[in-house]
């Protein structure tokens, strides 16, 4: 057969071949799994915690007398750490399942690296701000002295440390105002250990978390003769002071949130009995709180708090703080509804639209918690300076709080915009 005949036969077969079925352009869309609905409660309560933390760290702010910490044993720190545990279960827990323990651990280390430099940046920026405010000599207040940063600026036999910044960079010097992020870093480093232990069983995870938490309770460890086994990290090379937030104690609340989000702990049922019990714990805590001592002059409460201080110690994350927070969290969980459904605005009226806008803002702040937290700690010192310039009456203090809150909102939206990488969308 000639070449031309061969080509002709091939063309004939091609023309006789039935056409390929038209590709269904919607098939890939149908093949995609359903998108996971994010639980609004996580970002909502974490966003609330960011505003409370701003108020709590502002010197001279009368609103700080009515934050949750004054009405019970736990405060916004528990909300932040618990919700961070839940968020870490989403961000990192699934990564261990998809890419394995080694790469999952590498991702956690990268996050620790990011938090570390956020910690360094916050310290340097705040020191610079407080030096500037002090040097203005307008209020007569030593603002870096307010933060007990004397070792940074003065040489003394009391703190014989020739290289204070090296101690700070290596986390051997952790000033009290700058102690949340170091605690968070150490807690994150526990995650690879937890993900190894879960391969054994959940009992191994629970035993590890509880044993580490118990060893962080200094008073209890000494009472049973095991003081030498007390787990804590030194906060100053020249003293016996330990980190104010002991990560070996605070990992309990972090991994409680982590376990709930991973499904290791079941969702608590919505039960009127549990609601009443949780409400009794919260109300009973108010009776034993700072507010009772301050507002109602109850000397027996003051005596009780002095005698049983180890039971609600903040440094070690003592058990009453845990009980109080779980009770508050349960009430919030029930009130907000499944996946935060009751937080959503309903109806066309003005109040519903206003509530919807407020919830949207709070959610955005909660989604960008690290950036917002760093800015809030810096802004709180600036707000304190602003309050010192006023007569401390209600209106100017409220306006300063409003301005600080707006700074957090702007930070959240700005961080979200940068994370969305709009330059890539522009190129596409």
Coordinates of C-alpha atoms in Angstrom, one line a residue:
X1 CA 0.0 0.0 0.0
X2 CA 1.4 3.4 -1.0
X3 CA 2.0 6.2 1.5
X4 CA -1.0 8.2 0.2
X5 CA -3.3 5.2 0.5
X6 CA -2.2 4.6 4.1
X7 CA -2.8 8.3 5.0
X8 CA -6.2 8.1 3.4
X9 CA -7.2 5.0 5.3
X10 CA -6.1 6.6 8.6
X11 CA -8.2 9.7 7.9
X12 CA -11.2 7.6 7.0
X13 CA -11.0 5.8 10.3
X14 CA -10.6 9.1 12.2
X15 CA -13.7 10.5 10.5
X16 CA -15.7 7.3 11.2
X17 CA -14.7 7.3 14.9
X18 CA -17.6 8.5 17.1
X19 CA -17.0 11.9 18.7
X20 CA -15.8 12.0 22.3
X21 CA -18.5 12.9 24.8
X22 CA -18.6 16.5 25.7
X23 CA -16.7 17.2 29.0
X24 CA -18.9 18.2 31.8
X25 CA -17.4 21.4 33.1
X26 CA -19.3 21.1 36.4
X27 CA -17.9 17.7 37.2
X28 CA -14.9 19.0 39.1
X29 CA -17.2 21.2 41.1
X30 CA -19.4 18.3 42.1
X31 CA -16.3 16.2 43.0
X32 CA -15.1 18.7 45.5
X33 CA -15.8 17.8 49.1
X34 CA -18.2 20.0 51.0
X35 CA -16.4 23.0 52.6
X36 CA -15.9 22.7 56.3
X37 CA -18.0 25.2 58.2
X38 CA -15.8 27.1 60.6
X39 CA -17.1 27.3 64.2
X40 CA -17.8 31.0 64.8
X41 CA -17.4 30.6 68.5
X42 CA -13.7 30.1 68.2
X43 CA -13.0 33.4 66.5
X44 CA -15.7 35.3 68.4
X45 CA -14.5 34.5 71.9
X46 CA -10.9 34.9 70.9
X47 CA -11.7 38.3 69.5
X48 CA -13.5 39.2 72.7
X49 CA -10.4 38.1 74.6
X50 CA -8.2 40.5 72.6
X51 CA -10.3 43.5 73.6
X52 CA -10.3 42.4 77.3
X53 CA -6.5 41.9 77.2
X54 CA -6.2 45.5 75.9
X55 CA -8.3 46.9 78.7
X56 CA -6.5 44.8 81.4
X57 CA -3.0 46.0 80.4
X58 CA -3.9 49.7 80.2
X59 CA -2.6 51.5 83.3
X60 CA -5.2 53.8 85.0
X61 CA -8.1 52.2 83.1
X62 CA -11.1 52.0 85.4
X63 CA -12.7 49.5 83.0
X64 CA -10.0 47.0 84.1
X65 CA -11.8 46.7 87.4
X66 CA -14.7 45.0 85.7
X67 CA -13.0 42.5 83.4
X68 CA -13.7 38.7 83.9
X69 CA -10.6 38.4 86.1
X70 CA -12.1 40.6 88.7
X71 CA -15.4 38.6 88.7
X72 CA -13.9 35.1 89.1
X73 CA -10.8 33.0 89.0
X74 CA -10.1 32.8 85.3
X75 CA -9.7 35.7 82.8
X76 CA -9.0 36.5 79.1
X77 CA -5.7 34.6 79.2
X78 CA -7.6 31.3 79.5
X79 CA -9.8 32.3 76.6
X80 CA -6.8 33.1 74.5
X81 CA -4.9 29.9 75.3
X82 CA -7.9 27.6 75.1
X83 CA -9.0 29.0 71.7
X84 CA -5.3 28.9 70.5
X85 CA -5.4 25.2 71.3
X86 CA -8.5 24.8 69.3
X87 CA -7.0 26.8 66.4
X88 CA -3.8 24.8 66.6
X89 CA -5.8 21.6 66.2
X90 CA -7.2 22.9 63.0
X91 CA -4.0 24.5 61.7
X92 CA -1.4 21.9 62.8
X93 CA -3.3 18.8 64.0
X94 CA -4.6 17.9 60.5
X95 CA -1.1 18.6 59.1
X96 CA 0.3 15.7 61.2
X97 CA -2.3 13.4 59.6
X98 CA -1.6 14.6 56.0
X99 CA 2.2 14.9 55.9
X100 CA 3.4 12.9 58.8
X101 CA 5.0 13.6 62.2
X102 CA 8.3 14.9 60.9
X103 CA 6.9 17.6 58.6
X104 CA 4.0 18.3 61.0
X105 CA 6.6 19.0 63.7
X106 CA 8.6 21.2 61.3
X107 CA 5.5 23.3 60.7
X108 CA 5.0 23.7 64.5
X109 CA 8.7 24.8 64.8
X110 CA 8.2 27.4 62.1
X111 CA 5.2 28.8 64.0
X112 CA 7.3 28.9 67.2
X113 CA 10.0 30.8 65.2
X114 CA 7.3 33.4 64.1
X115 CA 6.0 33.8 67.6
X116 CA 9.6 34.2 68.9
X117 CA 10.3 37.2 66.6
X118 CA 6.9 38.6 67.4
X119 CA 8.0 38.5 71.1
X120 CA 11.3 40.2 70.3
X121 CA 9.7 42.9 68.2
X122 CA 7.1 43.6 70.9
X123 CA 9.8 44.0 73.5
X124 CA 11.9 46.3 71.4
X125 CA 9.0 48.5 70.3
X126 CA 7.5 48.8 73.8
X127 CA 10.9 49.7 75.3
X128 CA 11.4 52.4 72.7
X129 CA 7.9 53.7 73.3
X130 CA 8.2 53.8 77.1
X131 CA 11.6 55.5 76.9
X132 CA 10.2 58.2 74.5
X133 CA 7.1 58.8 76.8
X134 CA 9.4 59.1 79.9
X135 CA 11.8 61.4 78.1
X136 CA 9.0 63.8 77.2
X137 CA 8.7 64.6 81.0
X138 CA 5.1 65.7 80.6
X139 CA 3.5 63.5 83.2
X140 CA 6.5 62.8 85.5
X141 CA 6.0 59.1 85.2
X142 CA 8.8 56.7 84.5
X143 CA 7.0 54.4 82.0
X144 CA 9.8 51.9 81.6
X145 CA 10.0 51.8 85.4
X146 CA 6.3 50.9 85.4
X147 CA 7.2 47.7 83.6
X148 CA 10.0 47.0 86.0
X149 CA 12.6 47.2 83.3
X150 CA 15.3 48.5 85.6
X151 CA 17.7 45.7 84.8
X152 CA 17.7 47.0 81.1
X153 CA 18.7 50.5 82.0
X154 CA 20.6 50.4 85.3
X155 CA 23.6 48.4 86.5
X156 CA 23.3 47.2 90.1
X157 CA 24.5 44.4 92.3
X158 CA 20.9 43.4 92.7
X159 CA 20.8 42.3 89.0
X160 CA 24.4 41.4 88.2
X161 CA 23.9 40.6 84.6
X162 CA 26.4 42.1 82.1
X163 CA 24.4 41.0 79.0
X164 CA 20.8 41.6 79.6
X165 CA 19.8 41.5 76.0
X166 CA 21.5 38.1 75.5
X167 CA 19.5 36.8 78.5
X168 CA 16.3 38.2 76.9
X169 CA 17.0 36.7 73.5
X170 CA 17.6 33.3 75.0
X171 CA 14.5 33.6 77.2
X172 CA 16.5 33.5 80.4
X173 CA 15.2 37.0 81.2
X174 CA 11.4 37.2 80.8
X175 CA 9.9 40.4 82.2
X176 CA 6.4 40.0 83.5
X177 CA 4.7 42.1 80.9
X178 CA 6.3 40.1 78.1
X179 CA 5.6 36.6 79.4
X180 CA 2.5 35.4 77.4
X181 CA 4.3 34.7 74.1
X182 CA 7.2 32.7 75.7
X183 CA 4.6 30.5 77.5
X184 CA 2.8 30.0 74.2
X185 CA 6.0 29.0 72.4
X186 CA 6.8 26.3 75.0
X187 CA 3.3 25.0 74.9
X188 CA 3.5 24.7 71.1
X189 CA 6.6 22.7 71.5
X190 CA 4.6 20.1 73.4
X191 CA 2.5 19.4 70.3
X192 CA 4.9 16.9 68.6
X193 CA 5.1 15.0 71.8
X194 CA 1.3 14.8 72.1
X195 CA 1.0 13.7 68.5
X196 CA 3.5 10.9 69.2
X197 CA 1.6 9.8 72.3
X198 CA -1.7 9.7 70.6
X199 CA -0.3 6.9 68.4
X200 CA -0.2 4.8 71.7
X201 CA -3.7 5.8 72.9
X202 CA -5.6 8.7 74.3
X203 CA -4.9 7.6 77.9
X204 CA -1.2 8.2 77.3
X205 CA -2.0 11.7 76.2
X206 CA -4.2 12.4 79.2
X207 CA -1.6 10.9 81.6
X208 CA 1.2 13.0 80.2
X209 CA -0.8 16.3 80.2
X210 CA -2.1 15.8 83.7
X211 CA 1.3 14.7 85.2
X212 CA 3.1 17.7 83.7
X213 CA 0.3 20.0 85.1
X214 CA 0.6 18.4 88.5
X215 CA 4.4 18.9 88.5
X216 CA 3.8 22.6 87.8
X217 CA 1.9 23.1 91.1
X218 CA 4.7 24.3 93.3
X219 CA 2.8 24.3 96.6
X220 CA 1.4 20.8 96.1
X221 CA 4.8 19.4 95.0
X222 CA 6.5 20.8 98.2
X223 CA 3.6 19.5 100.4
X224 CA 4.2 15.9 99.3
X225 CA 8.0 16.2 99.5
X226 CA 8.6 16.4 95.7
X227 CA 9.7 20.0 95.6
X228 CA 12.8 19.1 93.7
X229 CA 10.6 17.8 90.8
X230 CA 8.7 21.1 90.5
X231 CA 8.6 22.0 86.8
X232 CA 9.2 25.7 86.1
X233 CA 11.5 28.0 84.0
X234 CA 13.7 30.7 85.5
X235 CA 12.7 34.3 84.6
X236 CA 15.9 36.0 85.8
X237 CA 19.5 34.9 85.9
X238 CA 20.0 36.8 89.2
X239 CA 17.0 35.6 91.2
X240 CA 14.7 32.6 91.8
X241 CA 11.8 34.2 90.1
X242 CA 10.1 31.9 87.6
X243 CA 8.0 32.7 84.5
X244 CA 4.7 34.3 85.6
X245 CA 2.9 32.0 83.1
X246 CA 4.3 28.6 83.8
X247 CA 3.9 26.7 80.5
X248 CA 4.0 23.3 82.2
X249 CA 0.8 24.3 84.0
X250 CA -0.9 26.3 81.1
X251 CA -0.5 23.5 78.6
X252 CA -3.5 21.8 80.3
X253 CA -6.0 24.4 79.1
X254 CA -4.3 24.6 75.7
X255 CA -4.6 20.8 75.1
X256 CA -8.1 20.8 76.5
X257 CA -9.1 23.0 73.6
X258 CA -6.9 21.0 71.2
X259 CA -8.6 17.7 72.3
X260 CA -12.1 19.1 71.9
X261 CA -11.3 20.3 68.3
X262 CA -9.6 17.0 67.4
X263 CA -12.6 15.0 68.7
X264 CA -10.6 13.3 71.4
X265 CA -13.0 14.8 73.9
X266 CA -16.7 14.6 73.1
X267 CA -18.9 17.6 72.9
X268 CA -20.7 18.2 76.2
X269 CA -24.4 17.7 76.0
X270 CA -26.8 20.7 76.3
X271 CA -28.3 19.8 79.6
X272 CA -30.2 22.0 82.0
X273 CA -28.5 20.2 84.9
X274 CA -25.1 21.1 83.5
X275 CA -26.2 24.7 82.8
X276 CA -27.3 25.1 86.4
X277 CA -24.1 23.6 87.8
X278 CA -22.0 25.8 85.6
X279 CA -24.0 28.9 86.6
X280 CA -23.5 28.0 90.3
X281 CA -19.8 27.8 89.8
X282 CA -19.6 31.1 88.0
X283 CA -21.8 32.9 90.6
X284 CA -19.9 31.3 93.5
X285 CA -16.7 32.6 92.0
X286 CA -18.1 36.1 92.0
X287 CA -18.7 35.8 95.7
X288 CA -15.0 34.9 96.2
X289 CA -13.6 37.4 93.7
X290 CA -11.8 40.7 93.9
X291 CA -15.1 42.5 93.4
X292 CA -16.5 41.1 96.7
X293 CA -13.4 42.4 98.5
X294 CA -13.3 45.7 96.8
X295 CA -16.9 46.7 96.5
X296 CA -18.6 44.9 99.4
X297 CA -15.8 45.0 102.0
X298 CA -16.1 41.3 102.9
X299 CA -13.1 40.5 105.2
X300 CA -13.8 36.8 105.3
X301 CA -13.5 36.6 101.5
X302 CA -10.1 38.4 101.8
X303 CA -9.0 35.9 104.4
X304 CA -10.2 32.9 102.3
X305 CA -8.4 34.2 99.3
X306 CA -5.2 34.5 101.3
X307 CA -5.5 31.0 102.8
X308 CA -6.4 29.2 99.6
X309 CA -4.4 31.2 97.1
X310 CA -2.6 28.1 95.7
X311 CA -6.0 26.8 94.5
X312 CA -6.5 29.7 92.1
X313 CA -2.8 30.6 91.4
X314 CA -2.4 32.1 88.0
X315 CA 1.2 31.2 87.5
X316 CA 0.7 27.4 87.8
X317 CA -2.9 27.5 86.3
X318 CA -4.4 26.1 89.5
X319 CA -7.6 23.9 89.5
X320 CA -10.1 26.6 90.5
X321 CA -9.1 28.6 87.4
X322 CA -9.7 25.5 85.3
X323 CA -13.1 24.8 86.8
X324 CA -14.2 28.4 86.5
X325 CA -13.1 28.6 82.9
X326 CA -14.8 25.3 81.9
X327 CA -18.0 26.5 83.5
X328 CA -17.8 29.9 81.6
X329 CA -16.9 28.1 78.4
X330 CA -19.8 25.7 78.7
X331 CA -22.3 28.6 79.3
X332 CA -20.9 30.5 76.3
X333 CA -21.0 27.3 74.2
X334 CA -24.7 26.8 75.0
X335 CA -25.7 30.4 74.6
X336 CA -23.9 30.8 71.2
X337 CA -25.5 27.7 69.8
X338 CA -24.3 25.0 67.5
X339 CA -21.2 26.4 65.6
X340 CA -22.1 29.8 66.9
X341 CA -25.4 30.0 65.0
X342 CA -27.1 32.3 67.6
X343 CA -24.3 34.8 67.1
X344 CA -25.5 35.6 63.6
X345 CA -27.8 38.5 63.1
X346 CA -31.4 37.8 62.1
X347 CA -33.9 40.2 60.7
X348 CA -33.8 43.4 58.6
X349 CA -34.0 45.9 61.6
X350 CA -31.3 48.3 62.6
X351 CA -30.3 46.5 65.8
X352 CA -29.8 43.2 63.9
X353 CA -27.7 44.9 61.3
X354 CA -25.7 46.7 64.0
X355 CA -25.2 43.4 65.8
X356 CA -24.1 41.7 62.6
X357 CA -21.6 44.3 61.9
X358 CA -20.2 44.1 65.4
X359 CA -19.9 40.3 65.2
X360 CA -18.1 40.6 61.9
X361 CA -15.5 42.9 63.4
X362 CA -15.0 40.7 66.5
X363 CA -14.6 37.6 64.3
X364 CA -12.0 39.4 62.2
X365 CA -10.0 40.4 65.3
X366 CA -10.2 36.8 66.6
X367 CA -8.9 35.4 63.2
X368 CA -5.7 37.6 63.4
X369 CA -5.0 37.0 67.1
X370 CA -1.2 37.0 67.1
X371 CA -0.9 40.3 65.2
X372 CA -3.7 41.8 67.3
X373 CA -2.2 40.6 70.6
X374 CA 1.2 42.2 69.8
X375 CA -0.3 45.5 68.8
X376 CA -2.6 45.5 71.8
X377 CA 0.3 45.1 74.3
X378 CA 2.0 48.0 72.6
X379 CA -1.1 50.1 72.3
X380 CA -2.0 49.6 76.0
X381 CA 1.1 51.5 77.1
X382 CA 0.2 54.3 74.8
X383 CA -3.3 54.4 76.1
X384 CA -2.0 54.5 79.7
X385 CA 0.1 57.6 78.7
X386 CA -3.0 59.2 77.2
X387 CA -5.0 58.5 80.4
X388 CA -2.2 60.2 82.4
X389 CA -2.7 63.3 80.3
X390 CA -6.4 63.5 81.3
X391 CA -8.2 64.1 84.6
X392 CA -9.1 60.4 84.5
X393 CA -12.8 61.2 84.3
X394 CA -15.1 58.7 82.5
X395 CA -15.5 60.3 79.1
X396 CA -11.9 60.8 78.1
X397 CA -11.0 57.3 79.4
X398 CA -13.8 55.8 77.4
X399 CA -12.7 57.6 74.3
X400 CA -9.2 56.4 74.8
X401 CA -10.5 52.8 75.1
X402 CA -12.5 53.3 71.9
X403 CA -9.4 54.6 70.1
X404 CA -7.5 51.6 71.3
X405 CA -10.2 49.2 70.2
X406 CA -10.2 50.8 66.7
X407 CA -6.4 50.3 66.5
X408 CA -7.0 46.5 67.1
X409 CA -9.7 46.4 64.4
X410 CA -7.4 48.2 61.9
X411 CA -4.6 45.8 62.7
X412 CA -6.9 42.8 62.2
X413 CA -8.2 44.0 58.8
X414 CA -4.6 45.0 57.8
X415 CA -3.2 41.7 58.7
X416 CA -6.0 39.9 56.9
X417 CA -5.3 42.0 53.8
X418 CA -1.6 41.2 53.7
X419 CA -2.2 37.5 54.4
X420 CA -4.6 37.4 51.4
X421 CA -1.6 38.4 49.2
X422 CA -3.6 40.7 46.9
X423 CA -0.6 41.2 44.6
X424 CA -0.9 37.5 43.5
X425 CA -4.6 38.1 42.7
X426 CA -3.7 41.2 40.7
X427 CA -1.2 39.2 38.7
X428 CA -3.8 36.5 38.1

